Amino acid sequence: MAGEARVILENARLGADPEQKQSQSGQPYLSMRFAITPYRKNRQTNQYEDGETEWWQATEFDTRQMETYMRELHKGDSIRVEGVLNIRLYQDKQGQTQISREVRFAHISKNLPKAKQQQQGF
């Protein structure tokens, strides 16, 4: 992984429950889609504004991790994703250029609600 761009995405949201699939060679894997909505402070209004939502993909091939993610992660959960960044361009059916964002070799953890963090001393 030397020379590859690493990425850490905080406060992502799962767009659907993790989905177990099978590769063409028959290898099981878990597919997870999540979204990030960046926000910026508007200096004129002094208010924070949401940016455009970006959709990302993460894939897990380790069967033990797959079982944990299937059990613990659900649509709408706030997560933290860390791994190797993979971005590619492709043409959709209408001929428009689209961006595919993927995190390979991902480590995904569930964000604890603030009340729980304070209770546990985080």
PDB file of C-alpha atoms in Angstrom:
ATOM      1  CA  MET A   1       0.000   0.000   0.000  1.00  0.00           C
ATOM      2  CA  ALA A   2       3.015   2.285  -0.154  1.00  0.00           C
ATOM      3  CA  GLY A   3       2.371   5.347  -2.282  1.00  0.00           C
ATOM      4  CA  GLU A   4      -1.399   4.959  -2.127  1.00  0.00           C
ATOM      5  CA  ALA A   5      -3.606   7.732  -0.759  1.00  0.00           C
ATOM      6  CA  ARG A   6      -5.136   6.925   2.621  1.00  0.00           C
ATOM      7  CA  VAL A   7      -8.425   8.473   3.631  1.00  0.00           C
ATOM      8  CA  ILE A   8     -10.303   8.894   6.910  1.00  0.00           C
ATOM      9  CA  LEU A   9     -13.968   9.804   6.622  1.00  0.00           C
ATOM     10  CA  GLU A  10     -15.627  10.987   9.818  1.00  0.00           C
ATOM     11  CA  ASN A  11     -19.388  11.127  10.373  1.00  0.00           C
ATOM     12  CA  ALA A  12     -20.400   9.164   7.290  1.00  0.00           C
ATOM     13  CA  ARG A  13     -23.895   7.663   7.211  1.00  0.00           C
ATOM     14  CA  LEU A  14     -24.772   4.206   5.934  1.00  0.00           C
ATOM     15  CA  GLY A  15     -27.225   4.523   3.051  1.00  0.00           C
ATOM     16  CA  ALA A  16     -28.422   0.922   3.385  1.00  0.00           C
ATOM     17  CA  ASP A  17     -27.785  -2.157   5.473  1.00  0.00           C
ATOM     18  CA  PRO A  18     -24.537  -3.925   4.462  1.00  0.00           C
ATOM     19  CA  GLU A  19     -25.281  -6.317   1.597  1.00  0.00           C
ATOM     20  CA  GLN A  20     -23.631  -9.707   1.201  1.00  0.00           C
ATOM     21  CA  LYS A  21     -22.748 -10.536  -2.414  1.00  0.00           C
ATOM     22  CA  GLN A  22     -20.641 -13.003  -4.375  1.00  0.00           C
ATOM     23  CA  SER A  23     -17.877 -12.245  -6.887  1.00  0.00           C
ATOM     24  CA  GLN A  24     -17.804 -13.857 -10.334  1.00  0.00           C
ATOM     25  CA  SER A  25     -15.298 -16.366  -8.965  1.00  0.00           C
ATOM     26  CA  GLY A  26     -17.712 -17.287  -6.159  1.00  0.00           C
ATOM     27  CA  GLN A  27     -15.930 -15.446  -3.335  1.00  0.00           C
ATOM     28  CA  PRO A  28     -18.356 -13.875  -0.823  1.00  0.00           C
ATOM     29  CA  TYR A  29     -17.959 -10.208   0.022  1.00  0.00           C
ATOM     30  CA  LEU A  30     -19.852  -7.453   1.783  1.00  0.00           C
ATOM     31  CA  SER A  31     -20.798  -4.250  -0.003  1.00  0.00           C
ATOM     32  CA  MET A  32     -21.514  -1.087   1.963  1.00  0.00           C
ATOM     33  CA  ARG A  33     -22.702   2.277   0.622  1.00  0.00           C
ATOM     34  CA  PHE A  34     -22.352   5.389   2.712  1.00  0.00           C
ATOM     35  CA  ALA A  35     -22.712   9.128   2.284  1.00  0.00           C
ATOM     36  CA  ILE A  36     -20.719  12.158   3.359  1.00  0.00           C
ATOM     37  CA  THR A  37     -22.224  15.638   3.372  1.00  0.00           C
ATOM     38  CA  PRO A  38     -19.531  18.268   3.869  1.00  0.00           C
ATOM     39  CA  TYR A  39     -20.421  21.570   5.479  1.00  0.00           C
ATOM     40  CA  ARG A  40     -18.727  24.932   5.401  1.00  0.00           C
ATOM     41  CA  LYS A  41     -19.090  28.125   7.353  1.00  0.00           C
ATOM     42  CA  ASN A  42     -20.525  30.994   5.309  1.00  0.00           C
ATOM     43  CA  ARG A  43     -18.425  33.995   6.362  1.00  0.00           C
ATOM     44  CA  GLN A  44     -21.133  36.475   5.378  1.00  0.00           C
ATOM     45  CA  THR A  45     -23.955  34.902   7.401  1.00  0.00           C
ATOM     46  CA  ASN A  46     -21.716  33.216  10.001  1.00  0.00           C
ATOM     47  CA  GLN A  47     -23.862  30.061   9.550  1.00  0.00           C
ATOM     48  CA  TYR A  48     -22.831  26.547   8.551  1.00  0.00           C
ATOM     49  CA  GLU A  49     -24.197  25.310   5.216  1.00  0.00           C
ATOM     50  CA  ASP A  50     -24.385  21.775   3.842  1.00  0.00           C
ATOM     51  CA  GLY A  51     -22.445  20.981   0.694  1.00  0.00           C
ATOM     52  CA  GLU A  52     -23.334  18.400  -1.940  1.00  0.00           C
ATOM     53  CA  THR A  53     -23.721  14.834  -0.634  1.00  0.00           C
ATOM     54  CA  GLU A  54     -21.066  12.400  -1.922  1.00  0.00           C
ATOM     55  CA  TRP A  55     -21.786   8.659  -2.109  1.00  0.00           C
ATOM     56  CA  TRP A  56     -18.996   6.182  -1.355  1.00  0.00           C
ATOM     57  CA  GLN A  57     -18.565   2.416  -1.478  1.00  0.00           C
ATOM     58  CA  ALA A  58     -16.607   0.047   0.776  1.00  0.00           C
ATOM     59  CA  THR A  59     -16.084  -3.665   0.196  1.00  0.00           C
ATOM     60  CA  GLU A  60     -15.077  -6.262   2.790  1.00  0.00           C
ATOM     61  CA  PHE A  61     -13.780  -9.767   1.942  1.00  0.00           C
ATOM     62  CA  ASP A  62     -12.773 -10.980   5.427  1.00  0.00           C
ATOM     63  CA  THR A  63     -15.568 -13.327   6.570  1.00  0.00           C
ATOM     64  CA  ARG A  64     -15.141 -12.516  10.274  1.00  0.00           C
ATOM     65  CA  GLN A  65     -15.343  -8.791   9.602  1.00  0.00           C
ATOM     66  CA  MET A  66     -18.326  -9.396   7.303  1.00  0.00           C
ATOM     67  CA  GLU A  67     -20.213 -11.131  10.120  1.00  0.00           C
ATOM     68  CA  THR A  68     -19.454  -8.294  12.541  1.00  0.00           C
ATOM     69  CA  TYR A  69     -20.488  -5.584  10.069  1.00  0.00           C
ATOM     70  CA  MET A  70     -23.706  -7.456   9.186  1.00  0.00           C
ATOM     71  CA  ARG A  71     -24.591  -7.765  12.867  1.00  0.00           C
ATOM     72  CA  GLU A  72     -23.563  -4.283  14.053  1.00  0.00           C
ATOM     73  CA  LEU A  73     -24.087  -1.853  11.154  1.00  0.00           C
ATOM     74  CA  HIS A  74     -27.478  -0.708   9.870  1.00  0.00           C
ATOM     75  CA  LYS A  75     -28.921   1.882   7.512  1.00  0.00           C
ATOM     76  CA  GLY A  76     -28.604   5.378   8.963  1.00  0.00           C
ATOM     77  CA  ASP A  77     -25.769   4.543  11.388  1.00  0.00           C
ATOM     78  CA  SER A  78     -23.073   7.170  11.797  1.00  0.00           C
ATOM     79  CA  ILE A  79     -19.709   5.569  10.962  1.00  0.00           C
ATOM     80  CA  ARG A  80     -16.001   6.338  10.616  1.00  0.00           C
ATOM     81  CA  VAL A  81     -14.251   4.826   7.590  1.00  0.00           C
ATOM     82  CA  GLU A  82     -10.492   4.501   7.128  1.00  0.00           C
ATOM     83  CA  GLY A  83      -8.680   2.908   4.201  1.00  0.00           C
ATOM     84  CA  VAL A  84      -7.100   3.350   0.774  1.00  0.00           C
ATOM     85  CA  LEU A  85      -8.772   5.857  -1.533  1.00  0.00           C
ATOM     86  CA  ASN A  86      -9.833   4.663  -4.995  1.00  0.00           C
ATOM     87  CA  ILE A  87     -11.558   7.157  -7.312  1.00  0.00           C
ATOM     88  CA  ARG A  88     -12.423   6.434 -10.935  1.00  0.00           C
ATOM     89  CA  LEU A  89     -14.436   8.095 -13.679  1.00  0.00           C
ATOM     90  CA  TYR A  90     -16.945   6.216 -15.820  1.00  0.00           C
ATOM     91  CA  GLN A  91     -19.713   6.903 -18.350  1.00  0.00           C
ATOM     92  CA  ASP A  92     -23.290   6.174 -17.266  1.00  0.00           C
ATOM     93  CA  LYS A  93     -26.027   4.909 -19.623  1.00  0.00           C
ATOM     94  CA  GLN A  94     -26.863   8.485 -20.655  1.00  0.00           C
ATOM     95  CA  GLY A  95     -23.221   9.161 -21.565  1.00  0.00           C
ATOM     96  CA  GLN A  96     -22.599  11.432 -18.583  1.00  0.00           C
ATOM     97  CA  THR A  97     -19.275  11.228 -16.751  1.00  0.00           C
ATOM     98  CA  GLN A  98     -19.749   9.986 -13.191  1.00  0.00           C
ATOM     99  CA  ILE A  99     -17.369   9.569 -10.256  1.00  0.00           C
ATOM    100  CA  SER A 100     -17.034   6.320  -8.313  1.00  0.00           C
ATOM    101  CA  ARG A 101     -15.562   6.742  -4.811  1.00  0.00           C
ATOM    102  CA  GLU A 102     -14.392   3.644  -3.017  1.00  0.00           C
ATOM    103  CA  VAL A 103     -12.413   2.897   0.126  1.00  0.00           C
ATOM    104  CA  ARG A 104     -10.365  -0.311  -0.181  1.00  0.00           C
ATOM    105  CA  PHE A 105      -8.956  -2.231   2.791  1.00  0.00           C
ATOM    106  CA  ALA A 106     -11.495  -0.334   4.882  1.00  0.00           C
ATOM    107  CA  HIS A 107     -11.713  -0.317   8.635  1.00  0.00           C
ATOM    108  CA  ILE A 108     -15.185   0.785   9.673  1.00  0.00           C
ATOM    109  CA  SER A 109     -16.248   1.724  13.172  1.00  0.00           C
ATOM    110  CA  LYS A 110     -19.582   2.889  14.488  1.00  0.00           C
ATOM    111  CA  ASN A 111     -19.710   6.384  15.991  1.00  0.00           C
ATOM    112  CA  LEU A 112     -21.119   6.475  19.498  1.00  0.00           C
ATOM    113  CA  PRO A 113     -23.886   8.983  20.261  1.00  0.00           C
ATOM    114  CA  LYS A 114     -22.570  11.980  22.210  1.00  0.00           C
ATOM    115  CA  ALA A 115     -24.565  11.122  25.338  1.00  0.00           C
ATOM    116  CA  LYS A 116     -23.020   7.658  25.410  1.00  0.00           C
ATOM    117  CA  GLN A 117     -19.519   9.099  24.862  1.00  0.00           C
ATOM    118  CA  GLN A 118     -19.930  11.507  27.770  1.00  0.00           C
ATOM    119  CA  GLN A 119     -21.317   8.745  29.980  1.00  0.00           C
ATOM    120  CA  GLN A 120     -18.304   6.534  29.209  1.00  0.00           C
ATOM    121  CA  GLY A 121     -15.812   9.367  29.687  1.00  0.00           C
ATOM    122  CA  PHE A 122     -14.706   9.814  26.057  1.00  0.00           C
TER     123      PHE A 122
END
